[in-house]
Amino acid sequence: MVLSKLQSSPQGISLENPYKKIMLEHAARLKEEANSPEFKMKEYYSTLTFAEESVPVENTAVKKKLGIYLDKFSFRKLRSHQMHAKADKYLPKIEKILKSYGIPSDFKYIPIVESGLDPSVSSHKGAGGYWQFMPATARLYGLRVDGKVDERKDFTKSTHAAARYLKALYDQFGDWTLVAAAYNVGGGSLKSSMRRQKKDDYYNLRLNTETGSYVYKIISVKEVIENPQMYGYKI
């Protein structure tokens, strides 16, 4: 009789594993979180790369800064369908030239950041053309810049010159993210900052505002061009 009582259970009392309900509830919460916009955005951020290298979004400062520039290039802020139209026209050609020099394809977005792919743009410092070359740098990499001709405005010639310049910078730095920063600020200036700060990671260097945001801008332009619907564009 005692054995019989042990093997039977009173009506309404379940012998179900007491942890099963907790585990099911936990699984349900995880599923809900996985479908939340916050989780999806976190997953998306973890996929971001520049020149085939991961962006350290686990660094809170990096993630915050990247979010700022992704927002700035969104349709809500920029409203530039023209940027996408120019990208469709020029980026495949730029990528083909860069590839012939062994330059990562992400560098094709530099002319959008620099000039908006408008060859008539010039800076107050004298930089000009698609890739915003300074006259001396343009000449150093094979472009004619004088009173009669300015080959910085020649799409094909200036892109070949930019590829040669980027390759030369990679020979100096051996890191593509630093190459992008050096393209903006100059190799000598970047090396000086690295020596002074004893750091060789772009994301940890303290740089001037323009250079410190430069790679973030390139990544943001890349994402807006490649994933337009995520940022409000209907292409």
Short mmCIF file of the C-alpha atoms (twelve columns), coordinates in Angstrom:
data_MODEL
# 
_entry.id   MODEL 
# 
loop_
_atom_site.group_PDB 
_atom_site.id 
_atom_site.type_symbol 
_atom_site.label_atom_id 
_atom_site.label_alt_id 
_atom_site.label_comp_id 
_atom_site.label_asym_id 
_atom_site.label_seq_id 
_atom_site.Cartn_x 
_atom_site.Cartn_y 
_atom_site.Cartn_z 
_atom_site.pdbx_PDB_model_num 
ATOM 1   C CA . MET A 1   0.000  0.000  0.000   1 
ATOM 2   C CA . VAL A 2   2.827  2.380  0.808   1 
ATOM 3   C CA . LEU A 3   4.439  1.604  -2.560  1 
ATOM 4   C CA . SER A 4   1.108  2.174  -4.266  1 
ATOM 5   C CA . LYS A 5   0.792  5.600  -2.699  1 
ATOM 6   C CA . LEU A 6   4.303  6.560  -3.761  1 
ATOM 7   C CA . GLN A 7   3.661  5.559  -7.370  1 
ATOM 8   C CA . SER A 8   0.362  7.406  -7.605  1 
ATOM 9   C CA . SER A 9   -0.163 11.152 -7.393  1 
ATOM 10  C CA . PRO A 10  -3.056 13.111 -5.961  1 
ATOM 11  C CA . GLN A 11  -5.393 14.689 -8.517  1 
ATOM 12  C CA . GLY A 12  -4.181 18.111 -9.681  1 
ATOM 13  C CA . ILE A 13  -0.524 17.619 -8.723  1 
ATOM 14  C CA . SER A 14  1.918  17.293 -11.657 1 
ATOM 15  C CA . LEU A 15  5.151  15.334 -11.560 1 
ATOM 16  C CA . GLU A 16  6.498  17.519 -14.422 1 
ATOM 17  C CA . ASN A 17  10.134 18.633 -14.051 1 
ATOM 18  C CA . PRO A 18  9.909  21.807 -11.914 1 
ATOM 19  C CA . TYR A 19  12.586 23.470 -14.092 1 
ATOM 20  C CA . LYS A 20  10.818 22.784 -17.383 1 
ATOM 21  C CA . LYS A 21  8.435  25.716 -17.047 1 
ATOM 22  C CA . ILE A 22  11.325 28.041 -16.197 1 
ATOM 23  C CA . MET A 23  13.317 26.805 -19.180 1 
ATOM 24  C CA . LEU A 24  10.370 27.242 -21.547 1 
ATOM 25  C CA . GLU A 25  9.755  30.764 -20.278 1 
ATOM 26  C CA . HIS A 26  13.445 31.585 -20.701 1 
ATOM 27  C CA . ALA A 27  13.415 30.224 -24.269 1 
ATOM 28  C CA . ALA A 28  10.325 32.314 -25.036 1 
ATOM 29  C CA . ARG A 29  12.050 35.436 -23.726 1 
ATOM 30  C CA . LEU A 30  15.131 34.724 -25.826 1 
ATOM 31  C CA . LYS A 31  12.983 34.283 -28.924 1 
ATOM 32  C CA . GLU A 32  11.189 37.541 -28.209 1 
ATOM 33  C CA . GLU A 33  14.494 39.359 -27.707 1 
ATOM 34  C CA . ALA A 34  15.894 37.877 -30.928 1 
ATOM 35  C CA . ASN A 35  12.952 39.368 -32.818 1 
ATOM 36  C CA . SER A 36  13.233 42.777 -31.173 1 
ATOM 37  C CA . PRO A 37  14.528 45.776 -33.169 1 
ATOM 38  C CA . GLU A 38  17.263 46.324 -30.576 1 
ATOM 39  C CA . PHE A 39  18.623 42.782 -30.934 1 
ATOM 40  C CA . LYS A 40  18.450 42.900 -34.718 1 
ATOM 41  C CA . MET A 41  20.317 46.212 -34.746 1 
ATOM 42  C CA . LYS A 42  22.971 44.758 -32.421 1 
ATOM 43  C CA . GLU A 43  23.379 41.792 -34.761 1 
ATOM 44  C CA . TYR A 44  23.576 44.116 -37.751 1 
ATOM 45  C CA . TYR A 45  26.282 46.244 -36.134 1 
ATOM 46  C CA . SER A 46  28.330 43.119 -35.452 1 
ATOM 47  C CA . THR A 47  28.457 42.410 -39.203 1 
ATOM 48  C CA . LEU A 48  29.935 45.788 -40.145 1 
ATOM 49  C CA . THR A 49  33.373 45.736 -41.731 1 
ATOM 50  C CA . PHE A 50  35.832 48.062 -43.391 1 
ATOM 51  C CA . ALA A 51  38.286 46.696 -45.958 1 
ATOM 52  C CA . GLU A 52  37.288 43.178 -44.904 1 
ATOM 53  C CA . GLU A 53  38.199 43.866 -41.264 1 
ATOM 54  C CA . SER A 54  35.657 43.875 -38.427 1 
ATOM 55  C CA . VAL A 55  34.685 47.186 -36.888 1 
ATOM 56  C CA . PRO A 56  35.134 46.969 -33.073 1 
ATOM 57  C CA . VAL A 57  31.521 47.786 -32.200 1 
ATOM 58  C CA . GLU A 58  31.976 46.072 -28.839 1 
ATOM 59  C CA . ASN A 59  33.728 49.337 -27.967 1 
ATOM 60  C CA . THR A 60  30.860 51.537 -26.803 1 
ATOM 61  C CA . ALA A 61  32.495 54.746 -28.083 1 
ATOM 62  C CA . VAL A 62  33.025 53.237 -31.546 1 
ATOM 63  C CA . LYS A 63  29.442 51.979 -31.747 1 
ATOM 64  C CA . LYS A 64  28.037 55.335 -30.627 1 
ATOM 65  C CA . LYS A 65  30.117 57.286 -33.136 1 
ATOM 66  C CA . LEU A 66  29.203 54.918 -35.937 1 
ATOM 67  C CA . GLY A 67  25.519 55.308 -35.070 1 
ATOM 68  C CA . ILE A 68  25.840 59.084 -35.334 1 
ATOM 69  C CA . TYR A 69  27.248 58.938 -38.868 1 
ATOM 70  C CA . LEU A 70  24.868 56.234 -40.055 1 
ATOM 71  C CA . ASP A 71  22.066 58.536 -38.972 1 
ATOM 72  C CA . LYS A 72  23.635 61.534 -40.725 1 
ATOM 73  C CA . PHE A 73  23.707 59.681 -44.051 1 
ATOM 74  C CA . SER A 74  20.129 58.420 -43.744 1 
ATOM 75  C CA . PHE A 75  17.413 59.693 -46.063 1 
ATOM 76  C CA . ARG A 76  15.839 61.544 -43.141 1 
ATOM 77  C CA . LYS A 77  18.968 63.683 -42.813 1 
ATOM 78  C CA . LEU A 78  20.524 63.669 -46.281 1 
ATOM 79  C CA . ARG A 79  17.659 63.008 -48.723 1 
ATOM 80  C CA . SER A 80  20.116 62.393 -51.556 1 
ATOM 81  C CA . HIS A 81  18.840 60.071 -54.260 1 
ATOM 82  C CA . GLN A 82  21.508 61.678 -56.432 1 
ATOM 83  C CA . MET A 83  24.180 59.985 -54.326 1 
ATOM 84  C CA . HIS A 84  22.747 56.575 -55.218 1 
ATOM 85  C CA . ALA A 85  22.438 57.495 -58.894 1 
ATOM 86  C CA . LYS A 86  26.103 58.526 -59.041 1 
ATOM 87  C CA . ALA A 87  27.115 55.447 -57.099 1 
ATOM 88  C CA . ASP A 88  25.410 53.209 -59.662 1 
ATOM 89  C CA . LYS A 89  27.269 54.975 -62.454 1 
ATOM 90  C CA . TYR A 90  30.762 55.302 -61.006 1 
ATOM 91  C CA . LEU A 91  31.377 52.754 -58.249 1 
ATOM 92  C CA . PRO A 92  31.660 49.635 -60.454 1 
ATOM 93  C CA . LYS A 93  34.282 51.428 -62.569 1 
ATOM 94  C CA . ILE A 94  36.207 52.591 -59.495 1 
ATOM 95  C CA . GLU A 95  36.093 49.122 -57.951 1 
ATOM 96  C CA . LYS A 96  37.494 47.555 -61.127 1 
ATOM 97  C CA . ILE A 97  40.461 49.954 -61.156 1 
ATOM 98  C CA . LEU A 98  41.142 49.537 -57.433 1 
ATOM 99  C CA . LYS A 99  41.016 45.754 -57.770 1 
ATOM 100 C CA . SER A 100 43.705 45.873 -60.459 1 
ATOM 101 C CA . TYR A 101 46.033 47.416 -57.840 1 
ATOM 102 C CA . GLY A 102 45.010 45.072 -55.028 1 
ATOM 103 C CA . ILE A 103 43.063 47.772 -53.161 1 
ATOM 104 C CA . PRO A 104 40.018 46.620 -51.102 1 
ATOM 105 C CA . SER A 105 36.738 47.557 -52.741 1 
ATOM 106 C CA . ASP A 106 35.557 49.637 -49.748 1 
ATOM 107 C CA . PHE A 107 37.934 52.396 -50.843 1 
ATOM 108 C CA . LYS A 108 35.617 53.086 -53.768 1 
ATOM 109 C CA . TYR A 109 33.458 55.068 -51.348 1 
ATOM 110 C CA . ILE A 110 36.179 57.658 -50.694 1 
ATOM 111 C CA . PRO A 111 35.207 59.875 -53.665 1 
ATOM 112 C CA . ILE A 112 31.634 60.058 -52.334 1 
ATOM 113 C CA . VAL A 113 32.908 61.232 -48.955 1 
ATOM 114 C CA . GLU A 114 35.503 63.548 -50.495 1 
ATOM 115 C CA . SER A 115 33.635 65.179 -53.368 1 
ATOM 116 C CA . GLY A 116 30.223 63.583 -53.726 1 
ATOM 117 C CA . LEU A 117 31.656 62.354 -57.059 1 
ATOM 118 C CA . ASP A 118 31.586 65.936 -58.313 1 
ATOM 119 C CA . PRO A 119 34.888 66.793 -60.069 1 
ATOM 120 C CA . SER A 120 34.260 70.528 -59.805 1 
ATOM 121 C CA . VAL A 121 34.455 70.481 -55.992 1 
ATOM 122 C CA . SER A 122 37.531 72.138 -54.478 1 
ATOM 123 C CA . SER A 123 38.544 72.836 -50.898 1 
ATOM 124 C CA . HIS A 124 39.821 76.069 -49.419 1 
ATOM 125 C CA . LYS A 125 43.209 74.356 -49.053 1 
ATOM 126 C CA . GLY A 126 43.429 73.661 -52.784 1 
ATOM 127 C CA . ALA A 127 42.361 70.015 -52.953 1 
ATOM 128 C CA . GLY A 128 40.289 69.227 -56.019 1 
ATOM 129 C CA . GLY A 129 38.715 66.666 -58.314 1 
ATOM 130 C CA . TYR A 130 36.945 63.390 -57.642 1 
ATOM 131 C CA . TRP A 131 39.512 62.243 -55.075 1 
ATOM 132 C CA . GLN A 132 40.315 65.708 -53.690 1 
ATOM 133 C CA . PHE A 133 44.036 65.578 -54.412 1 
ATOM 134 C CA . MET A 134 46.291 68.433 -53.388 1 
ATOM 135 C CA . PRO A 135 48.203 69.639 -56.472 1 
ATOM 136 C CA . ALA A 136 51.598 68.377 -55.272 1 
ATOM 137 C CA . THR A 137 50.244 64.918 -54.398 1 
ATOM 138 C CA . ALA A 138 48.415 64.720 -57.724 1 
ATOM 139 C CA . ARG A 139 51.628 65.451 -59.621 1 
ATOM 140 C CA . LEU A 140 53.568 62.967 -57.495 1 
ATOM 141 C CA . TYR A 141 51.217 60.208 -58.599 1 
ATOM 142 C CA . GLY A 142 51.219 61.053 -62.265 1 
ATOM 143 C CA . LEU A 143 48.548 63.695 -62.816 1 
ATOM 144 C CA . ARG A 144 49.043 66.907 -64.719 1 
ATOM 145 C CA . VAL A 145 47.924 69.950 -62.748 1 
ATOM 146 C CA . ASP A 146 48.799 73.353 -64.153 1 
ATOM 147 C CA . GLY A 147 47.239 76.492 -65.563 1 
ATOM 148 C CA . LYS A 148 45.965 74.658 -68.631 1 
ATOM 149 C CA . VAL A 149 45.113 71.125 -67.501 1 
ATOM 150 C CA . ASP A 150 43.822 69.670 -64.255 1 
ATOM 151 C CA . GLU A 151 43.722 65.886 -64.488 1 
ATOM 152 C CA . ARG A 152 42.301 65.626 -60.997 1 
ATOM 153 C CA . LYS A 153 38.982 66.159 -62.807 1 
ATOM 154 C CA . ASP A 154 39.640 63.238 -65.149 1 
ATOM 155 C CA . PHE A 155 37.725 60.311 -63.657 1 
ATOM 156 C CA . THR A 156 39.883 57.459 -64.978 1 
ATOM 157 C CA . LYS A 157 43.293 59.107 -64.589 1 
ATOM 158 C CA . SER A 158 42.568 60.403 -61.102 1 
ATOM 159 C CA . THR A 159 41.275 57.000 -59.959 1 
ATOM 160 C CA . HIS A 160 44.453 55.295 -61.156 1 
ATOM 161 C CA . ALA A 161 46.469 57.960 -59.329 1 
ATOM 162 C CA . ALA A 162 44.429 57.415 -56.158 1 
ATOM 163 C CA . ALA A 163 45.032 53.659 -56.373 1 
ATOM 164 C CA . ARG A 164 48.789 54.233 -56.663 1 
ATOM 165 C CA . TYR A 165 48.674 56.574 -53.685 1 
ATOM 166 C CA . LEU A 166 46.640 54.127 -51.569 1 
ATOM 167 C CA . LYS A 167 49.027 51.320 -52.421 1 
ATOM 168 C CA . ALA A 168 51.996 53.471 -51.403 1 
ATOM 169 C CA . LEU A 169 50.291 54.259 -48.088 1 
ATOM 170 C CA . TYR A 170 49.698 50.566 -47.466 1 
ATOM 171 C CA . ASP A 171 53.405 49.927 -48.001 1 
ATOM 172 C CA . GLN A 172 54.004 52.411 -45.151 1 
ATOM 173 C CA . PHE A 173 51.322 51.344 -42.691 1 
ATOM 174 C CA . GLY A 174 50.412 47.743 -43.515 1 
ATOM 175 C CA . ASP A 175 46.858 48.321 -42.294 1 
ATOM 176 C CA . TRP A 176 43.966 49.399 -44.519 1 
ATOM 177 C CA . THR A 177 42.097 51.339 -41.842 1 
ATOM 178 C CA . LEU A 178 45.214 53.386 -41.140 1 
ATOM 179 C CA . VAL A 179 45.618 53.841 -44.909 1 
ATOM 180 C CA . ALA A 180 42.183 55.473 -45.049 1 
ATOM 181 C CA . ALA A 181 43.094 57.787 -42.176 1 
ATOM 182 C CA . ALA A 182 46.423 58.630 -43.815 1 
ATOM 183 C CA . TYR A 183 44.654 59.428 -47.082 1 
ATOM 184 C CA . ASN A 184 42.753 62.104 -45.200 1 
ATOM 185 C CA . VAL A 185 45.422 63.576 -42.939 1 
ATOM 186 C CA . GLY A 186 48.661 62.613 -44.685 1 
ATOM 187 C CA . GLY A 187 51.062 59.802 -43.897 1 
ATOM 188 C CA . GLY A 188 53.567 61.963 -42.012 1 
ATOM 189 C CA . SER A 189 50.955 63.492 -39.748 1 
ATOM 190 C CA . LEU A 190 49.412 60.122 -38.948 1 
ATOM 191 C CA . LYS A 191 52.782 58.562 -38.150 1 
ATOM 192 C CA . SER A 192 53.512 61.459 -35.821 1 
ATOM 193 C CA . SER A 193 50.237 60.872 -33.937 1 
ATOM 194 C CA . MET A 194 50.962 57.145 -33.691 1 
ATOM 195 C CA . ARG A 195 54.465 57.714 -32.314 1 
ATOM 196 C CA . ARG A 196 53.308 60.333 -29.841 1 
ATOM 197 C CA . GLN A 197 50.411 58.254 -28.547 1 
ATOM 198 C CA . LYS A 198 52.226 54.895 -28.862 1 
ATOM 199 C CA . LYS A 199 49.167 53.386 -30.551 1 
ATOM 200 C CA . ASP A 200 48.679 51.794 -33.951 1 
ATOM 201 C CA . ASP A 201 44.905 51.234 -33.937 1 
ATOM 202 C CA . TYR A 202 42.813 53.877 -35.727 1 
ATOM 203 C CA . TYR A 203 39.860 53.367 -33.403 1 
ATOM 204 C CA . ASN A 204 41.995 54.109 -30.335 1 
ATOM 205 C CA . LEU A 205 43.949 57.049 -31.724 1 
ATOM 206 C CA . ARG A 206 43.077 60.634 -30.788 1 
ATOM 207 C CA . LEU A 207 42.997 62.464 -34.119 1 
ATOM 208 C CA . ASN A 208 41.636 65.750 -35.402 1 
ATOM 209 C CA . THR A 209 37.863 65.844 -35.832 1 
ATOM 210 C CA . GLU A 210 37.890 65.308 -39.605 1 
ATOM 211 C CA . THR A 211 40.323 62.384 -39.580 1 
ATOM 212 C CA . GLY A 212 38.798 60.911 -36.430 1 
ATOM 213 C CA . SER A 213 35.449 60.648 -38.225 1 
ATOM 214 C CA . TYR A 214 36.778 59.769 -41.682 1 
ATOM 215 C CA . VAL A 215 36.577 55.964 -41.552 1 
ATOM 216 C CA . TYR A 216 33.179 56.176 -39.853 1 
ATOM 217 C CA . LYS A 217 31.929 58.275 -42.762 1 
ATOM 218 C CA . ILE A 218 33.239 55.782 -45.318 1 
ATOM 219 C CA . ILE A 219 31.568 52.880 -43.499 1 
ATOM 220 C CA . SER A 220 28.325 54.851 -43.218 1 
ATOM 221 C CA . VAL A 221 28.272 55.730 -46.916 1 
ATOM 222 C CA . LYS A 222 28.982 52.089 -47.739 1 
ATOM 223 C CA . GLU A 223 26.069 50.889 -45.606 1 
ATOM 224 C CA . VAL A 224 23.615 53.476 -46.940 1 
ATOM 225 C CA . ILE A 225 24.561 52.633 -50.529 1 
ATOM 226 C CA . GLU A 226 24.455 48.867 -50.020 1 
ATOM 227 C CA . ASN A 227 21.403 48.754 -47.714 1 
ATOM 228 C CA . PRO A 228 19.337 51.786 -48.772 1 
ATOM 229 C CA . GLN A 229 15.998 50.495 -47.457 1 
ATOM 230 C CA . MET A 230 17.389 50.301 -43.923 1 
ATOM 231 C CA . TYR A 231 18.057 54.029 -44.016 1 
ATOM 232 C CA . GLY A 232 14.838 55.255 -45.563 1 
ATOM 233 C CA . TYR A 233 15.766 55.234 -49.248 1 
ATOM 234 C CA . LYS A 234 13.435 53.607 -51.778 1 
ATOM 235 C CA . ILE A 235 15.709 52.645 -54.651 1 
# 
